[in-house]
Amino acid sequence: MRINLPRWLIVAAALSIVACTPSQDRSYASKFVSGNTVVHEVFWGADHDTPYPFTTSGEISCVYYPTGIEVYFEPAGYSKDSSIGTPLNKAAADALKRDGMEPNVPYSIKEGADLSEAVKVGLRLCDGTYGEV
């Protein structure tokens, strides 16, 4: 049995080039946007006027859907595919309720905390303006 190695190498090289080439179709990206940013109490005061609203460090994330931008908080170590973060805005809370889901990460919002700045961080992530405001 003879293996035609050069032909095999050409096919492998062509496949790797095609697989690593970014798609030129931007329609998907315009319909689904998500992002996240790490937050920590030590650094919060440098960029925000309100006190740090969480009991631990973690990530604020956003997901854009046609029904609205959902903003969530997940404590450090819980940002996995199987984790359902704590909703920070009405769109996120409504989406979880509609889908029959509940957060499965430890509750990490300080009692009486002002979430307005945290929600703004999440909204700016999906708008692509985080860091520019």
PDB file of C-alpha atoms in Angstrom:
ATOM      1  CA  MET A   1       0.000   0.000   0.000  1.00  0.00           C
ATOM      2  CA  ARG A   2       1.500   3.259  -1.141  1.00  0.00           C
ATOM      3  CA  ILE A   3       0.591   6.522   0.602  1.00  0.00           C
ATOM      4  CA  ASN A   4       0.775   9.599  -1.528  1.00  0.00           C
ATOM      5  CA  LEU A   5       2.187  11.864   1.172  1.00  0.00           C
ATOM      6  CA  PRO A   6       2.555  15.052  -0.878  1.00  0.00           C
ATOM      7  CA  ARG A   7      -1.132  14.983  -1.845  1.00  0.00           C
ATOM      8  CA  TRP A   8      -2.066  14.391   1.812  1.00  0.00           C
ATOM      9  CA  LEU A   9       0.107  17.305   2.933  1.00  0.00           C
ATOM     10  CA  ILE A  10      -1.455  19.613   0.365  1.00  0.00           C
ATOM     11  CA  VAL A  11      -4.972  18.708   1.525  1.00  0.00           C
ATOM     12  CA  ALA A  12      -4.000  19.162   5.208  1.00  0.00           C
ATOM     13  CA  ALA A  13      -2.394  22.526   4.507  1.00  0.00           C
ATOM     14  CA  ALA A  14      -5.392  23.724   2.514  1.00  0.00           C
ATOM     15  CA  LEU A  15      -7.791  22.661   5.259  1.00  0.00           C
ATOM     16  CA  SER A  16      -5.775  24.406   7.960  1.00  0.00           C
ATOM     17  CA  ILE A  17      -5.685  27.638   5.969  1.00  0.00           C
ATOM     18  CA  VAL A  18      -9.433  27.543   5.328  1.00  0.00           C
ATOM     19  CA  ALA A  19     -10.179  26.654   8.957  1.00  0.00           C
ATOM     20  CA  CYS A  20      -8.117  29.549  10.301  1.00  0.00           C
ATOM     21  CA  THR A  21      -9.354  32.212   7.905  1.00  0.00           C
ATOM     22  CA  PRO A  22     -11.871  34.585   9.544  1.00  0.00           C
ATOM     23  CA  SER A  23     -15.331  34.648   8.047  1.00  0.00           C
ATOM     24  CA  GLN A  24     -16.270  37.658   5.981  1.00  0.00           C
ATOM     25  CA  ASP A  25     -19.968  37.266   6.861  1.00  0.00           C
ATOM     26  CA  ARG A  26     -20.697  39.891   9.520  1.00  0.00           C
ATOM     27  CA  SER A  27     -24.452  39.270   9.674  1.00  0.00           C
ATOM     28  CA  TYR A  28     -24.090  36.757  12.525  1.00  0.00           C
ATOM     29  CA  ALA A  29     -21.970  39.134  14.604  1.00  0.00           C
ATOM     30  CA  SER A  30     -24.527  41.890  14.208  1.00  0.00           C
ATOM     31  CA  LYS A  31     -27.242  39.597  15.585  1.00  0.00           C
ATOM     32  CA  PHE A  32     -25.344  38.111  18.552  1.00  0.00           C
ATOM     33  CA  VAL A  33     -22.967  40.085  20.713  1.00  0.00           C
ATOM     34  CA  SER A  34     -21.613  39.069  24.068  1.00  0.00           C
ATOM     35  CA  GLY A  35     -18.813  40.120  26.330  1.00  0.00           C
ATOM     36  CA  ASN A  36     -17.540  40.092  29.851  1.00  0.00           C
ATOM     37  CA  THR A  37     -15.224  42.015  32.097  1.00  0.00           C
ATOM     38  CA  VAL A  38     -13.553  41.104  35.361  1.00  0.00           C
ATOM     39  CA  VAL A  39     -14.524  43.248  38.350  1.00  0.00           C
ATOM     40  CA  HIS A  40     -12.885  43.497  41.770  1.00  0.00           C
ATOM     41  CA  GLU A  41     -13.598  45.668  44.796  1.00  0.00           C
ATOM     42  CA  VAL A  42     -10.041  47.020  44.946  1.00  0.00           C
ATOM     43  CA  PHE A  43     -10.230  48.516  41.447  1.00  0.00           C
ATOM     44  CA  TRP A  44     -13.945  49.432  41.255  1.00  0.00           C
ATOM     45  CA  GLY A  45     -13.586  52.880  42.880  1.00  0.00           C
ATOM     46  CA  ALA A  46     -11.092  54.054  40.259  1.00  0.00           C
ATOM     47  CA  ASP A  47     -13.686  54.018  37.477  1.00  0.00           C
ATOM     48  CA  HIS A  48     -17.058  54.124  39.237  1.00  0.00           C
ATOM     49  CA  ASP A  49     -18.882  56.519  41.552  1.00  0.00           C
ATOM     50  CA  THR A  50     -20.981  53.935  43.409  1.00  0.00           C
ATOM     51  CA  PRO A  51     -19.635  51.492  46.008  1.00  0.00           C
ATOM     52  CA  TYR A  52     -18.681  47.998  44.825  1.00  0.00           C
ATOM     53  CA  PRO A  53     -22.020  46.141  44.730  1.00  0.00           C
ATOM     54  CA  PHE A  54     -20.801  42.533  45.022  1.00  0.00           C
ATOM     55  CA  THR A  55     -19.538  40.427  47.933  1.00  0.00           C
ATOM     56  CA  THR A  56     -16.720  38.920  45.855  1.00  0.00           C
ATOM     57  CA  SER A  57     -14.761  39.494  42.683  1.00  0.00           C
ATOM     58  CA  GLY A  58     -16.126  38.078  39.449  1.00  0.00           C
ATOM     59  CA  GLU A  59     -17.276  38.906  35.957  1.00  0.00           C
ATOM     60  CA  ILE A  60     -20.011  41.113  34.592  1.00  0.00           C
ATOM     61  CA  SER A  61     -21.234  39.717  31.311  1.00  0.00           C
ATOM     62  CA  CYS A  62     -23.726  40.727  28.682  1.00  0.00           C
ATOM     63  CA  VAL A  63     -25.577  38.990  25.924  1.00  0.00           C
ATOM     64  CA  TYR A  64     -27.445  40.892  23.237  1.00  0.00           C
ATOM     65  CA  TYR A  65     -30.681  39.393  21.963  1.00  0.00           C
ATOM     66  CA  PRO A  66     -33.407  41.077  19.908  1.00  0.00           C
ATOM     67  CA  THR A  67     -35.508  41.150  23.106  1.00  0.00           C
ATOM     68  CA  GLY A  68     -32.860  43.204  24.904  1.00  0.00           C
ATOM     69  CA  ILE A  69     -29.391  43.206  26.422  1.00  0.00           C
ATOM     70  CA  GLU A  70     -29.096  40.819  29.360  1.00  0.00           C
ATOM     71  CA  VAL A  71     -26.536  41.644  32.058  1.00  0.00           C
ATOM     72  CA  TYR A  72     -25.302  39.060  34.584  1.00  0.00           C
ATOM     73  CA  PHE A  73     -22.751  38.721  37.398  1.00  0.00           C
ATOM     74  CA  GLU A  74     -20.828  35.519  38.022  1.00  0.00           C
ATOM     75  CA  PRO A  75     -18.469  35.171  40.992  1.00  0.00           C
ATOM     76  CA  ALA A  76     -14.850  34.281  40.240  1.00  0.00           C
ATOM     77  CA  GLY A  77     -14.530  30.596  39.490  1.00  0.00           C
ATOM     78  CA  TYR A  78     -18.126  30.182  38.324  1.00  0.00           C
ATOM     79  CA  SER A  79     -17.977  31.489  34.757  1.00  0.00           C
ATOM     80  CA  LYS A  80     -18.530  28.221  32.916  1.00  0.00           C
ATOM     81  CA  ASP A  81     -21.020  27.034  30.350  1.00  0.00           C
ATOM     82  CA  SER A  82     -23.074  25.281  33.048  1.00  0.00           C
ATOM     83  CA  SER A  83     -23.224  28.359  35.284  1.00  0.00           C
ATOM     84  CA  ILE A  84     -26.219  30.659  35.329  1.00  0.00           C
ATOM     85  CA  GLY A  85     -25.169  34.043  36.657  1.00  0.00           C
ATOM     86  CA  THR A  86     -27.113  36.429  38.841  1.00  0.00           C
ATOM     87  CA  PRO A  87     -29.251  38.700  36.626  1.00  0.00           C
ATOM     88  CA  LEU A  88     -28.474  42.386  37.064  1.00  0.00           C
ATOM     89  CA  ASN A  89     -31.154  43.935  34.868  1.00  0.00           C
ATOM     90  CA  LYS A  90     -34.795  43.327  33.989  1.00  0.00           C
ATOM     91  CA  ALA A  91     -34.029  41.802  30.580  1.00  0.00           C
ATOM     92  CA  ALA A  92     -31.837  39.137  32.230  1.00  0.00           C
ATOM     93  CA  ALA A  93     -34.360  38.409  34.987  1.00  0.00           C
ATOM     94  CA  ASP A  94     -37.197  38.162  32.449  1.00  0.00           C
ATOM     95  CA  ALA A  95     -35.171  35.825  30.216  1.00  0.00           C
ATOM     96  CA  LEU A  96     -34.406  33.447  33.087  1.00  0.00           C
ATOM     97  CA  LYS A  97     -38.040  33.461  34.185  1.00  0.00           C
ATOM     98  CA  ARG A  98     -39.278  32.873  30.632  1.00  0.00           C
ATOM     99  CA  ASP A  99     -36.886  29.930  30.194  1.00  0.00           C
ATOM    100  CA  GLY A 100     -37.672  28.456  33.619  1.00  0.00           C
ATOM    101  CA  MET A 101     -34.103  28.926  34.830  1.00  0.00           C
ATOM    102  CA  GLU A 102     -32.614  30.171  38.090  1.00  0.00           C
ATOM    103  CA  PRO A 103     -29.116  31.372  38.924  1.00  0.00           C
ATOM    104  CA  ASN A 104     -26.949  28.514  40.178  1.00  0.00           C
ATOM    105  CA  VAL A 105     -23.989  30.540  41.452  1.00  0.00           C
ATOM    106  CA  PRO A 106     -23.660  31.837  45.008  1.00  0.00           C
ATOM    107  CA  TYR A 107     -25.667  35.011  45.506  1.00  0.00           C
ATOM    108  CA  SER A 108     -23.064  37.732  45.519  1.00  0.00           C
ATOM    109  CA  ILE A 109     -24.842  41.078  45.551  1.00  0.00           C
ATOM    110  CA  LYS A 110     -24.469  43.158  48.693  1.00  0.00           C
ATOM    111  CA  GLU A 111     -27.771  43.884  50.377  1.00  0.00           C
ATOM    112  CA  GLY A 112     -29.129  47.258  49.288  1.00  0.00           C
ATOM    113  CA  ALA A 113     -26.403  47.672  46.659  1.00  0.00           C
ATOM    114  CA  ASP A 114     -26.822  50.141  43.816  1.00  0.00           C
ATOM    115  CA  LEU A 115     -26.470  48.065  40.645  1.00  0.00           C
ATOM    116  CA  SER A 116     -26.755  50.978  38.221  1.00  0.00           C
ATOM    117  CA  GLU A 117     -23.011  51.204  37.502  1.00  0.00           C
ATOM    118  CA  ALA A 118     -22.678  47.427  37.138  1.00  0.00           C
ATOM    119  CA  VAL A 119     -25.567  47.360  34.674  1.00  0.00           C
ATOM    120  CA  LYS A 120     -23.974  50.229  32.716  1.00  0.00           C
ATOM    121  CA  VAL A 121     -20.728  48.235  32.501  1.00  0.00           C
ATOM    122  CA  GLY A 122     -22.636  45.290  31.042  1.00  0.00           C
ATOM    123  CA  LEU A 123     -24.610  47.410  28.597  1.00  0.00           C
ATOM    124  CA  ARG A 124     -21.433  49.124  27.369  1.00  0.00           C
ATOM    125  CA  LEU A 125     -19.815  45.722  26.831  1.00  0.00           C
ATOM    126  CA  CYS A 126     -22.512  44.753  24.348  1.00  0.00           C
ATOM    127  CA  ASP A 127     -22.570  48.192  22.753  1.00  0.00           C
ATOM    128  CA  GLY A 128     -18.820  47.955  22.202  1.00  0.00           C
ATOM    129  CA  THR A 129     -18.166  51.205  24.043  1.00  0.00           C
ATOM    130  CA  TYR A 130     -16.669  49.860  27.290  1.00  0.00           C
ATOM    131  CA  GLY A 131     -13.558  51.811  28.060  1.00  0.00           C
ATOM    132  CA  GLU A 132     -14.528  54.678  25.747  1.00  0.00           C
ATOM    133  CA  VAL A 133     -17.046  56.322  28.072  1.00  0.00           C
TER     134      VAL A 133
END
